[in-house]
mmCIF file with all atom_site columns, C-alpha atoms and ligand atoms in Angstrom:
data_model
loop_
_atom_site.group_PDB
_atom_site.id
_atom_site.type_symbol
_atom_site.label_atom_id
_atom_site.label_alt_id
_atom_site.label_comp_id
_atom_site.label_asym_id
_atom_site.label_entity_id
_atom_site.label_seq_id
_atom_site.pdbx_PDB_ins_code
_atom_site.Cartn_x
_atom_site.Cartn_y
_atom_site.Cartn_z
_atom_site.occupancy
_atom_site.B_iso_or_equiv
_atom_site.pdbx_formal_charge
_atom_site.auth_seq_id
_atom_site.auth_comp_id
_atom_site.auth_asym_id
_atom_site.auth_atom_id
_atom_site.pdbx_PDB_model_num
ATOM   1   C CA  . MET A 1 1   ? 24.272  11.240  12.449  1.00 62.00 ? 152 MET A CA  1
ATOM   2   C CA  . THR A 1 2   ? 21.791  8.616   11.198  1.00 73.00 ? 153 THR A CA  1
ATOM   3   C CA  . ASP A 1 3   ? 20.828  8.608   7.523   1.00 78.00 ? 154 ASP A CA  1
ATOM   4   C CA  . GLN A 1 4   ? 17.243  9.911   7.218   1.00 84.00 ? 155 GLN A CA  1
ATOM   5   C CA  . THR A 1 5   ? 17.068  9.814   3.429   1.00 92.00 ? 156 THR A CA  1
ATOM   6   C CA  . LEU A 1 6   ? 13.729  8.676   2.072   1.00 95.00 ? 157 LEU A CA  1
ATOM   7   C CA  . GLN A 1 7   ? 13.504  7.265   -1.427  1.00 97.00 ? 158 GLN A CA  1
ATOM   8   C CA  . VAL A 1 8   ? 10.629  5.658   -3.336  1.00 98.00 ? 159 VAL A CA  1
ATOM   9   C CA  . ARG A 1 9   ? 11.567  3.355   -6.200  1.00 98.00 ? 160 ARG A CA  1
ATOM   10  C CA  . LEU A 1 10  ? 10.103  0.527   -8.248  1.00 98.00 ? 161 LEU A CA  1
ATOM   11  C CA  . GLY A 1 11  ? 10.106  -2.851  -6.500  1.00 98.00 ? 162 GLY A CA  1
ATOM   12  C CA  . GLU A 1 12  ? 11.916  -5.906  -7.818  1.00 98.00 ? 163 GLU A CA  1
ATOM   13  C CA  . PRO A 1 13  ? 12.111  -9.619  -6.951  1.00 98.00 ? 164 PRO A CA  1
ATOM   14  C CA  . SER A 1 14  ? 15.263  -9.086  -4.864  1.00 98.00 ? 165 SER A CA  1
ATOM   15  C CA  . ASP A 1 15  ? 13.131  -7.065  -2.397  1.00 98.00 ? 166 ASP A CA  1
ATOM   16  C CA  . LEU A 1 16  ? 11.233  -10.222 -1.428  1.00 98.00 ? 167 LEU A CA  1
ATOM   17  C CA  . MET A 1 17  ? 12.983  -10.981 1.880   1.00 98.00 ? 168 MET A CA  1
ATOM   18  C CA  . ALA A 1 18  ? 12.505  -7.453  3.224   1.00 98.00 ? 169 ALA A CA  1
ATOM   19  C CA  . VAL A 1 19  ? 8.928   -7.212  1.963   1.00 98.00 ? 170 VAL A CA  1
ATOM   20  C CA  . ASP A 1 20  ? 8.058   -10.605 3.459   1.00 98.00 ? 171 ASP A CA  1
ATOM   21  C CA  . ARG A 1 21  ? 9.462   -9.539  6.843   1.00 98.00 ? 172 ARG A CA  1
ATOM   22  C CA  . ILE A 1 22  ? 7.437   -6.304  6.861   1.00 98.00 ? 173 ILE A CA  1
ATOM   23  C CA  . GLU A 1 23  ? 4.298   -8.134  5.645   1.00 98.00 ? 174 GLU A CA  1
ATOM   24  C CA  . ARG A 1 24  ? 4.555   -10.627 8.534   1.00 98.00 ? 175 ARG A CA  1
ATOM   25  C CA  . ALA A 1 25  ? 5.168   -7.861  11.057  1.00 98.00 ? 176 ALA A CA  1
ATOM   26  C CA  . SER A 1 26  ? 2.192   -5.881  9.740   1.00 97.00 ? 177 SER A CA  1
ATOM   27  C CA  . PHE A 1 27  ? -0.664  -8.329  9.174   1.00 95.00 ? 178 PHE A CA  1
ATOM   28  C CA  . ASP A 1 28  ? -2.206  -11.233 11.115  1.00 91.00 ? 179 ASP A CA  1
ATOM   29  C CA  . ASP A 1 29  ? -3.077  -12.843 7.778   1.00 91.00 ? 180 ASP A CA  1
ATOM   30  C CA  . PRO A 1 30  ? 0.071   -12.147 5.707   1.00 95.00 ? 181 PRO A CA  1
ATOM   31  C CA  . TRP A 1 31  ? 0.236   -12.930 1.999   1.00 96.00 ? 182 TRP A CA  1
ATOM   32  C CA  . GLU A 1 32  ? 2.194   -16.028 1.151   1.00 97.00 ? 183 GLU A CA  1
ATOM   33  C CA  . ARG A 1 33  ? 5.700   -15.451 -0.133  1.00 98.00 ? 184 ARG A CA  1
ATOM   34  C CA  . HIS A 1 34  ? 4.974   -16.619 -3.684  1.00 98.00 ? 185 HIS A CA  1
ATOM   35  C CA  . LEU A 1 35  ? 2.148   -14.086 -3.970  1.00 98.00 ? 186 LEU A CA  1
ATOM   36  C CA  . LEU A 1 36  ? 4.420   -11.289 -2.765  1.00 98.00 ? 187 LEU A CA  1
ATOM   37  C CA  . LEU A 1 37  ? 7.041   -12.365 -5.288  1.00 98.00 ? 188 LEU A CA  1
ATOM   38  C CA  . GLN A 1 38  ? 4.504   -12.282 -8.097  1.00 98.00 ? 189 GLN A CA  1
ATOM   39  C CA  . GLU A 1 39  ? 3.669   -8.673  -7.246  1.00 98.00 ? 190 GLU A CA  1
ATOM   40  C CA  . LEU A 1 40  ? 7.353   -7.702  -7.152  1.00 98.00 ? 191 LEU A CA  1
ATOM   41  C CA  . VAL A 1 41  ? 7.717   -8.136  -10.902 1.00 98.00 ? 192 VAL A CA  1
ATOM   42  C CA  . PRO A 1 42  ? 6.801   -4.791  -12.480 1.00 98.00 ? 193 PRO A CA  1
ATOM   43  C CA  . SER A 1 43  ? 4.714   -5.036  -15.662 1.00 97.00 ? 194 SER A CA  1
ATOM   44  C CA  . SER A 1 44  ? 2.024   -3.167  -17.558 1.00 95.00 ? 195 SER A CA  1
ATOM   45  C CA  . LEU A 1 45  ? -0.369  -4.570  -14.908 1.00 97.00 ? 196 LEU A CA  1
ATOM   46  C CA  . ARG A 1 46  ? 1.700   -4.653  -11.738 1.00 98.00 ? 197 ARG A CA  1
ATOM   47  C CA  . LEU A 1 47  ? 3.072   -1.586  -9.977  1.00 98.00 ? 198 LEU A CA  1
ATOM   48  C CA  . PRO A 1 48  ? 5.256   -2.482  -6.976  1.00 98.00 ? 199 PRO A CA  1
ATOM   49  C CA  . LEU A 1 49  ? 6.717   0.480   -5.073  1.00 98.00 ? 200 LEU A CA  1
ATOM   50  C CA  . ILE A 1 50  ? 9.356   0.306   -2.366  1.00 98.00 ? 201 ILE A CA  1
ATOM   51  C CA  . VAL A 1 51  ? 10.233  3.020   0.119   1.00 98.00 ? 202 VAL A CA  1
ATOM   52  C CA  . GLU A 1 52  ? 13.749  3.024   1.520   1.00 98.00 ? 203 GLU A CA  1
ATOM   53  C CA  . PHE A 1 53  ? 14.632  4.907   4.676   1.00 97.00 ? 204 PHE A CA  1
ATOM   54  C CA  . GLY A 1 54  ? 18.328  5.386   5.419   1.00 94.00 ? 205 GLY A CA  1
ATOM   55  C CA  . GLY A 1 55  ? 19.135  2.977   2.581   1.00 95.00 ? 206 GLY A CA  1
ATOM   56  C CA  . GLU A 1 56  ? 17.013  0.108   3.994   1.00 96.00 ? 207 GLU A CA  1
ATOM   57  C CA  . VAL A 1 57  ? 13.723  -1.200  2.620   1.00 98.00 ? 208 VAL A CA  1
ATOM   58  C CA  . ALA A 1 58  ? 11.151  0.186   5.062   1.00 98.00 ? 209 ALA A CA  1
ATOM   59  C CA  . GLY A 1 59  ? 7.818   -0.300  3.290   1.00 98.00 ? 210 GLY A CA  1
ATOM   60  C CA  . TYR A 1 60  ? 6.006   -1.162  0.103   1.00 98.00 ? 211 TYR A CA  1
ATOM   61  C CA  . LEU A 1 61  ? 2.861   -0.582  -1.896  1.00 98.00 ? 212 LEU A CA  1
ATOM   62  C CA  . MET A 1 62  ? 1.511   -2.960  -4.515  1.00 98.00 ? 213 MET A CA  1
ATOM   63  C CA  . ALA A 1 63  ? -1.062  -1.932  -7.102  1.00 98.00 ? 214 ALA A CA  1
ATOM   64  C CA  . TRP A 1 64  ? -2.645  -3.081  -10.341 1.00 98.00 ? 215 TRP A CA  1
ATOM   65  C CA  . ARG A 1 65  ? -3.356  -0.929  -13.328 1.00 97.00 ? 216 ARG A CA  1
ATOM   66  C CA  . SER A 1 66  ? -6.857  -2.131  -14.029 1.00 94.00 ? 217 SER A CA  1
ATOM   67  C CA  . GLY A 1 67  ? -8.124  -0.346  -17.149 1.00 92.00 ? 218 GLY A CA  1
ATOM   68  C CA  . PRO A 1 68  ? -8.700  3.292   -16.201 1.00 95.00 ? 219 PRO A CA  1
ATOM   69  C CA  . GLU A 1 69  ? -8.259  2.582   -12.507 1.00 97.00 ? 220 GLU A CA  1
ATOM   70  C CA  . LEU A 1 70  ? -5.269  2.007   -10.254 1.00 98.00 ? 221 LEU A CA  1
ATOM   71  C CA  . HIS A 1 71  ? -6.228  -0.560  -7.620  1.00 98.00 ? 222 HIS A CA  1
ATOM   72  C CA  . ILE A 1 72  ? -4.066  -0.632  -4.495  1.00 98.00 ? 223 ILE A CA  1
ATOM   73  C CA  . LEU A 1 73  ? -3.697  -4.194  -3.226  1.00 98.00 ? 224 LEU A CA  1
ATOM   74  C CA  . ASN A 1 74  ? -1.361  -3.847  -0.296  1.00 97.00 ? 225 ASN A CA  1
ATOM   75  C CA  . VAL A 1 75  ? 0.547   -1.168  1.632   1.00 98.00 ? 226 VAL A CA  1
ATOM   76  C CA  . ALA A 1 76  ? 2.706   -1.617  4.703   1.00 98.00 ? 227 ALA A CA  1
ATOM   77  C CA  . VAL A 1 77  ? 5.490   0.165   6.538   1.00 98.00 ? 228 VAL A CA  1
ATOM   78  C CA  . ASP A 1 78  ? 7.963   -1.473  8.938   1.00 98.00 ? 229 ASP A CA  1
ATOM   79  C CA  . PRO A 1 79  ? 6.435   -1.046  12.431  1.00 98.00 ? 230 PRO A CA  1
ATOM   80  C CA  . GLU A 1 80  ? 9.752   0.491   13.618  1.00 97.00 ? 231 GLU A CA  1
ATOM   81  C CA  . GLN A 1 81  ? 9.546   3.175   10.931  1.00 97.00 ? 232 GLN A CA  1
ATOM   82  C CA  . ARG A 1 82  ? 5.915   4.281   11.086  1.00 98.00 ? 233 ARG A CA  1
ATOM   83  C CA  . ARG A 1 83  ? 4.752   7.882   11.545  1.00 97.00 ? 234 ARG A CA  1
ATOM   84  C CA  . ARG A 1 84  ? 7.708   9.273   9.617   1.00 96.00 ? 235 ARG A CA  1
ATOM   85  C CA  . GLY A 1 85  ? 5.793   9.937   6.395   1.00 97.00 ? 236 GLY A CA  1
ATOM   86  C CA  . LEU A 1 86  ? 6.800   6.729   4.610   1.00 98.00 ? 237 LEU A CA  1
ATOM   87  C CA  . GLY A 1 87  ? 3.240   5.487   4.022   1.00 98.00 ? 238 GLY A CA  1
ATOM   88  C CA  . ALA A 1 88  ? 2.328   8.919   2.664   1.00 98.00 ? 239 ALA A CA  1
ATOM   89  C CA  . ALA A 1 89  ? 5.383   8.895   0.370   1.00 98.00 ? 240 ALA A CA  1
ATOM   90  C CA  . LEU A 1 90  ? 4.320   5.532   -1.065  1.00 98.00 ? 241 LEU A CA  1
ATOM   91  C CA  . LEU A 1 91  ? 0.755   6.688   -1.572  1.00 98.00 ? 242 LEU A CA  1
ATOM   92  C CA  . GLU A 1 92  ? 1.881   9.923   -3.225  1.00 98.00 ? 243 GLU A CA  1
ATOM   93  C CA  . ALA A 1 93  ? 4.117   7.978   -5.619  1.00 98.00 ? 244 ALA A CA  1
ATOM   94  C CA  . ALA A 1 94  ? 1.186   5.705   -6.538  1.00 98.00 ? 245 ALA A CA  1
ATOM   95  C CA  . LEU A 1 95  ? -1.090  8.709   -7.101  1.00 98.00 ? 246 LEU A CA  1
ATOM   96  C CA  . ALA A 1 96  ? 1.569   10.360  -9.269  1.00 97.00 ? 247 ALA A CA  1
ATOM   97  C CA  . GLU A 1 97  ? 1.825   7.186   -11.337 1.00 96.00 ? 248 GLU A CA  1
ATOM   98  C CA  . ALA A 1 98  ? -1.975  7.069   -11.737 1.00 97.00 ? 249 ALA A CA  1
ATOM   99  C CA  . ARG A 1 99  ? -1.929  10.691  -12.879 1.00 96.00 ? 250 ARG A CA  1
ATOM   100 C CA  . ARG A 1 100 ? 0.912   10.024  -15.334 1.00 95.00 ? 251 ARG A CA  1
ATOM   101 C CA  . GLY A 1 101 ? -1.012  7.047   -16.725 1.00 94.00 ? 252 GLY A CA  1
ATOM   102 C CA  . GLY A 1 102 ? -4.138  9.176   -17.248 1.00 95.00 ? 253 GLY A CA  1
ATOM   103 C CA  . MET A 1 103 ? -6.165  7.024   -14.866 1.00 96.00 ? 254 MET A CA  1
ATOM   104 C CA  . ILE A 1 104 ? -9.560  8.242   -13.717 1.00 97.00 ? 255 ILE A CA  1
ATOM   105 C CA  . SER A 1 105 ? -9.511  6.828   -10.206 1.00 98.00 ? 256 SER A CA  1
ATOM   106 C CA  . VAL A 1 106 ? -7.604  4.987   -7.506  1.00 98.00 ? 257 VAL A CA  1
ATOM   107 C CA  . SER A 1 107 ? -9.417  2.357   -5.442  1.00 98.00 ? 258 SER A CA  1
ATOM   108 C CA  . LEU A 1 108 ? -8.713  0.024   -2.544  1.00 97.00 ? 259 LEU A CA  1
ATOM   109 C CA  . GLU A 1 109 ? -10.300 -2.042  0.209   1.00 96.00 ? 260 GLU A CA  1
ATOM   110 C CA  . VAL A 1 110 ? -9.500  -1.478  3.860   1.00 97.00 ? 261 VAL A CA  1
ATOM   111 C CA  . ARG A 1 111 ? -10.640 -3.061  7.105   1.00 95.00 ? 262 ARG A CA  1
ATOM   112 C CA  . ARG A 1 112 ? -13.334 -0.958  8.685   1.00 95.00 ? 263 ARG A CA  1
ATOM   113 C CA  . GLY A 1 113 ? -11.372 -0.886  11.965  1.00 94.00 ? 264 GLY A CA  1
ATOM   114 C CA  . ASN A 1 114 ? -7.954  0.033   10.495  1.00 96.00 ? 265 ASN A CA  1
ATOM   115 C CA  . ARG A 1 115 ? -7.754  3.572   11.828  1.00 97.00 ? 266 ARG A CA  1
ATOM   116 C CA  . PRO A 1 116 ? -4.159  4.453   10.796  1.00 97.00 ? 267 PRO A CA  1
ATOM   117 C CA  . ALA A 1 117 ? -4.817  3.392   7.195   1.00 98.00 ? 268 ALA A CA  1
ATOM   118 C CA  . LEU A 1 118 ? -8.255  5.044   7.065   1.00 97.00 ? 269 LEU A CA  1
ATOM   119 C CA  . GLU A 1 119 ? -6.818  8.310   8.419   1.00 97.00 ? 270 GLU A CA  1
ATOM   120 C CA  . MET A 1 120 ? -4.080  8.223   5.799   1.00 98.00 ? 271 MET A CA  1
ATOM   121 C CA  . TYR A 1 121 ? -6.448  7.560   2.890   1.00 98.00 ? 272 TYR A CA  1
ATOM   122 C CA  . ARG A 1 122 ? -8.923  10.188  4.085   1.00 97.00 ? 273 ARG A CA  1
ATOM   123 C CA  . ALA A 1 123 ? -6.128  12.740  4.335   1.00 97.00 ? 274 ALA A CA  1
ATOM   124 C CA  . TYR A 1 124 ? -5.560  12.211  0.598   1.00 97.00 ? 275 TYR A CA  1
ATOM   125 C CA  . GLY A 1 125 ? -9.241  12.636  -0.256  1.00 97.00 ? 276 GLY A CA  1
ATOM   126 C CA  . PHE A 1 126 ? -10.330 8.999   -0.592  1.00 98.00 ? 277 PHE A CA  1
ATOM   127 C CA  . GLU A 1 127 ? -14.058 8.575   -0.056  1.00 97.00 ? 278 GLU A CA  1
ATOM   128 C CA  . GLU A 1 128 ? -16.164 5.624   0.952   1.00 97.00 ? 279 GLU A CA  1
ATOM   129 C CA  . ALA A 1 129 ? -17.793 4.085   -2.111  1.00 96.00 ? 280 ALA A CA  1
ATOM   130 C CA  . GLY A 1 130 ? -19.192 0.869   -0.674  1.00 96.00 ? 281 GLY A CA  1
ATOM   131 C CA  . LEU A 1 131 ? -18.904 -1.942  1.814   1.00 95.00 ? 282 LEU A CA  1
ATOM   132 C CA  . ARG A 1 132 ? -18.088 -5.639  1.494   1.00 94.00 ? 283 ARG A CA  1
ATOM   133 C CA  . PRO A 1 133 ? -19.687 -7.251  4.579   1.00 94.00 ? 284 PRO A CA  1
ATOM   134 C CA  . GLY A 1 134 ? -17.527 -9.913  6.265   1.00 93.00 ? 285 GLY A CA  1
ATOM   135 C CA  . TYR A 1 135 ? -14.880 -9.599  3.528   1.00 92.00 ? 286 TYR A CA  1
ATOM   136 C CA  . TYR A 1 136 ? -11.908 -10.625 5.688   1.00 90.00 ? 287 TYR A CA  1
ATOM   137 C CA  . ALA A 1 137 ? -11.993 -14.368 6.301   1.00 87.00 ? 288 ALA A CA  1
ATOM   138 C CA  . ASP A 1 138 ? -9.776  -14.302 9.419   1.00 85.00 ? 289 ASP A CA  1
ATOM   139 C CA  . THR A 1 139 ? -12.014 -12.055 11.542  1.00 89.00 ? 290 THR A CA  1
ATOM   140 C CA  . GLY A 1 140 ? -15.161 -11.591 9.472   1.00 90.00 ? 291 GLY A CA  1
ATOM   141 C CA  . GLU A 1 141 ? -14.486 -7.833  9.497   1.00 93.00 ? 292 GLU A CA  1
ATOM   142 C CA  . ASP A 1 142 ? -16.138 -5.676  6.844   1.00 95.00 ? 293 ASP A CA  1
ATOM   143 C CA  . ALA A 1 143 ? -14.114 -4.058  4.084   1.00 95.00 ? 294 ALA A CA  1
ATOM   144 C CA  . LEU A 1 144 ? -14.709 -0.464  3.142   1.00 97.00 ? 295 LEU A CA  1
ATOM   145 C CA  . ILE A 1 145 ? -14.229 0.297   -0.537  1.00 97.00 ? 296 ILE A CA  1
ATOM   146 C CA  . LEU A 1 146 ? -12.474 3.641   -0.914  1.00 98.00 ? 297 LEU A CA  1
ATOM   147 C CA  . ILE A 1 147 ? -12.149 5.584   -4.141  1.00 98.00 ? 298 ILE A CA  1
ATOM   148 C CA  . LEU A 1 148 ? -10.196 8.685   -5.082  1.00 98.00 ? 299 LEU A CA  1
ATOM   149 C CA  . PRO A 1 149 ? -11.317 10.255  -8.362  1.00 97.00 ? 300 PRO A CA  1
ATOM   150 C CA  . MET A 1 150 ? -8.301  11.726  -10.187 1.00 93.00 ? 301 MET A CA  1
ATOM   151 C CA  . LYS A 1 151 ? -8.735  15.338  -11.181 1.00 79.00 ? 302 LYS A CA  1
ATOM   152 C CA  . ALA A 1 152 ? -7.623  16.292  -14.672 1.00 64.00 ? 303 ALA A CA  1
ATOM   153 C CA  . ASP A 1 153 ? -4.927  19.006  -14.421 1.00 58.00 ? 304 ASP A CA  1
HETATM 154 C C1  . LIG B 2 .   ? -1.160  2.485   7.278   1.00 60.50 ? 431 LIG B C1  1
HETATM 155 C C2  . LIG B 2 .   ? 0.378   2.609   7.270   1.00 60.50 ? 431 LIG B C2  1
HETATM 156 C C3  . LIG B 2 .   ? 0.917   2.081   5.944   1.00 60.50 ? 431 LIG B C3  1
HETATM 157 C C4  . LIG B 2 .   ? 0.750   4.099   7.436   1.00 60.50 ? 431 LIG B C4  1
HETATM 158 O O1  . LIG B 2 .   ? 2.162   4.213   7.309   1.00 60.50 ? 431 LIG B O1  1
HETATM 159 P P1  . LIG B 2 .   ? 3.016   5.355   8.037   1.00 60.50 ? 431 LIG B P1  1
HETATM 160 O O2  . LIG B 2 .   ? 4.337   5.407   7.386   1.00 60.50 ? 431 LIG B O2  1
HETATM 161 O O3  . LIG B 2 .   ? 2.979   5.171   9.505   1.00 60.50 ? 431 LIG B O3  1
HETATM 162 O O4  . LIG B 2 .   ? 2.131   6.646   7.655   1.00 60.50 ? 431 LIG B O4  1
HETATM 163 P P2  . LIG B 2 .   ? 2.638   8.160   7.618   1.00 60.50 ? 431 LIG B P2  1
HETATM 164 O O5  . LIG B 2 .   ? 3.622   8.419   8.690   1.00 60.50 ? 431 LIG B O5  1
HETATM 165 O O6  . LIG B 2 .   ? 3.048   8.481   6.222   1.00 60.50 ? 431 LIG B O6  1
HETATM 166 O O7  . LIG B 2 .   ? 1.280   8.910   7.967   1.00 60.50 ? 431 LIG B O7  1
HETATM 167 C C5  . LIG B 2 .   ? 0.449   9.481   6.952   1.00 60.50 ? 431 LIG B C5  1
HETATM 168 C C6  . LIG B 2 .   ? -0.874  9.859   7.578   1.00 60.50 ? 431 LIG B C6  1
HETATM 169 O O8  . LIG B 2 .   ? -1.606  8.695   7.929   1.00 60.50 ? 431 LIG B O8  1
HETATM 170 C C7  . LIG B 2 .   ? -2.354  8.914   9.140   1.00 60.50 ? 431 LIG B C7  1
HETATM 171 N N1  . LIG B 2 .   ? -1.862  7.990   10.165  1.00 60.50 ? 431 LIG B N1  1
HETATM 172 C C8  . LIG B 2 .   ? -0.799  7.132   10.059  1.00 60.50 ? 431 LIG B C8  1
HETATM 173 N N2  . LIG B 2 .   ? -0.695  6.393   11.192  1.00 60.50 ? 431 LIG B N2  1
HETATM 174 C C9  . LIG B 2 .   ? -1.696  6.781   11.996  1.00 60.50 ? 431 LIG B C9  1
HETATM 175 C C10 . LIG B 2 .   ? -2.117  6.378   13.292  1.00 60.50 ? 431 LIG B C10 1
HETATM 176 N N3  . LIG B 2 .   ? -1.457  5.414   13.982  1.00 60.50 ? 431 LIG B N3  1
HETATM 177 N N4  . LIG B 2 .   ? -3.215  6.961   13.815  1.00 60.50 ? 431 LIG B N4  1
HETATM 178 C C11 . LIG B 2 .   ? -3.887  7.924   13.152  1.00 60.50 ? 431 LIG B C11 1
HETATM 179 N N5  . LIG B 2 .   ? -3.525  8.374   11.912  1.00 60.50 ? 431 LIG B N5  1
HETATM 180 C C12 . LIG B 2 .   ? -2.454  7.794   11.349  1.00 60.50 ? 431 LIG B C12 1
HETATM 181 C C13 . LIG B 2 .   ? -2.117  10.364  9.514   1.00 60.50 ? 431 LIG B C13 1
HETATM 182 O O9  . LIG B 2 .   ? -3.108  11.128  8.854   1.00 60.50 ? 431 LIG B O9  1
HETATM 183 C C14 . LIG B 2 .   ? -0.748  10.621  8.888   1.00 60.50 ? 431 LIG B C14 1
HETATM 184 O O10 . LIG B 2 .   ? -0.493  11.954  8.636   1.00 60.50 ? 431 LIG B O10 1
HETATM 185 P P3  . LIG B 2 .   ? 0.190   12.846  9.819   1.00 60.50 ? 431 LIG B P3  1
HETATM 186 O O11 . LIG B 2 .   ? 1.403   12.081  10.268  1.00 60.50 ? 431 LIG B O11 1
HETATM 187 O O12 . LIG B 2 .   ? 0.506   14.126  9.127   1.00 60.50 ? 431 LIG B O12 1
HETATM 188 O O13 . LIG B 2 .   ? -0.823  12.940  10.900  1.00 60.50 ? 431 LIG B O13 1
HETATM 189 C C15 . LIG B 2 .   ? 1.011   1.834   8.479   1.00 60.50 ? 431 LIG B C15 1
HETATM 190 O O14 . LIG B 2 .   ? 0.318   2.171   9.661   1.00 60.50 ? 431 LIG B O14 1
HETATM 191 C C16 . LIG B 2 .   ? 0.996   0.312   8.324   1.00 60.50 ? 431 LIG B C16 1
HETATM 192 O O15 . LIG B 2 .   ? 1.881   -0.286  7.717   1.00 60.50 ? 431 LIG B O15 1
HETATM 193 N N6  . LIG B 2 .   ? -0.056  -0.346  8.891   1.00 60.50 ? 431 LIG B N6  1
HETATM 194 C C17 . LIG B 2 .   ? -0.142  -1.819  8.863   1.00 60.50 ? 431 LIG B C17 1
HETATM 195 C C18 . LIG B 2 .   ? -0.495  -2.318  7.489   1.00 60.50 ? 431 LIG B C18 1
HETATM 196 C C19 . LIG B 2 .   ? -1.821  -1.769  7.007   1.00 60.50 ? 431 LIG B C19 1
HETATM 197 O O16 . LIG B 2 .   ? -2.800  -1.721  7.745   1.00 60.50 ? 431 LIG B O16 1
HETATM 198 N N7  . LIG B 2 .   ? -1.876  -1.377  5.734   1.00 60.50 ? 431 LIG B N7  1
HETATM 199 C C20 . LIG B 2 .   ? -3.045  -0.814  5.105   1.00 60.50 ? 431 LIG B C20 1
HETATM 200 C C21 . LIG B 2 .   ? -3.830  -1.857  4.440   1.00 60.50 ? 431 LIG B C21 1
HETATM 201 S S1  . LIG B 2 .   ? -5.213  -1.148  3.534   1.00 60.50 ? 431 LIG B S1  1
#
């Protein structure tokens, strides 16, 4: 029987090779390796999360703690492992961290035409807060700014 265990943990520099592979498989304009590496060093600013599926790195989420806001910079799941709940697990872990840190909101930018990502964010209550016209240099596509206000428990 194949191992279906899903685990979210903090990222670290040794995740670089796997993260770089998933980044290149996921985006036409992937981040350069040195930028990915920079984000894989957890700090008071940087929150890198890794999801493992069956013991293998299968996706990641990178965020910055920016004052009272958690800003999500990048999320991707291995194309072979999508639609198994891994993206949702990463997002939930980031939201839990924002809640633990007493943050007031979580924000991100997403391509207007990125339906899978938009559906995922909307399912978690993110709302459109603005538009950056022509934000993405490779295609000139607009970015939607999405925000999720954190409710105090
Ligand atoms: C966006 C992404 C991270 C989602 O990861 P995933 O592991 O496939 O997502 P999940 O299986 O956890 O799905 C969570 C929800 O997202 C939505 N969703 C995910 N993929 C979808 C698709 N292809 N079409 C429509 N909705 C989709 C659904 O609401 C889904 O919930 P459901 O399965 O109960 O219907 C993944 O598609 C990806 O890596 N895309 C390429 C990189 C990218 O665009 N990143 C976002 C940058 S802002």
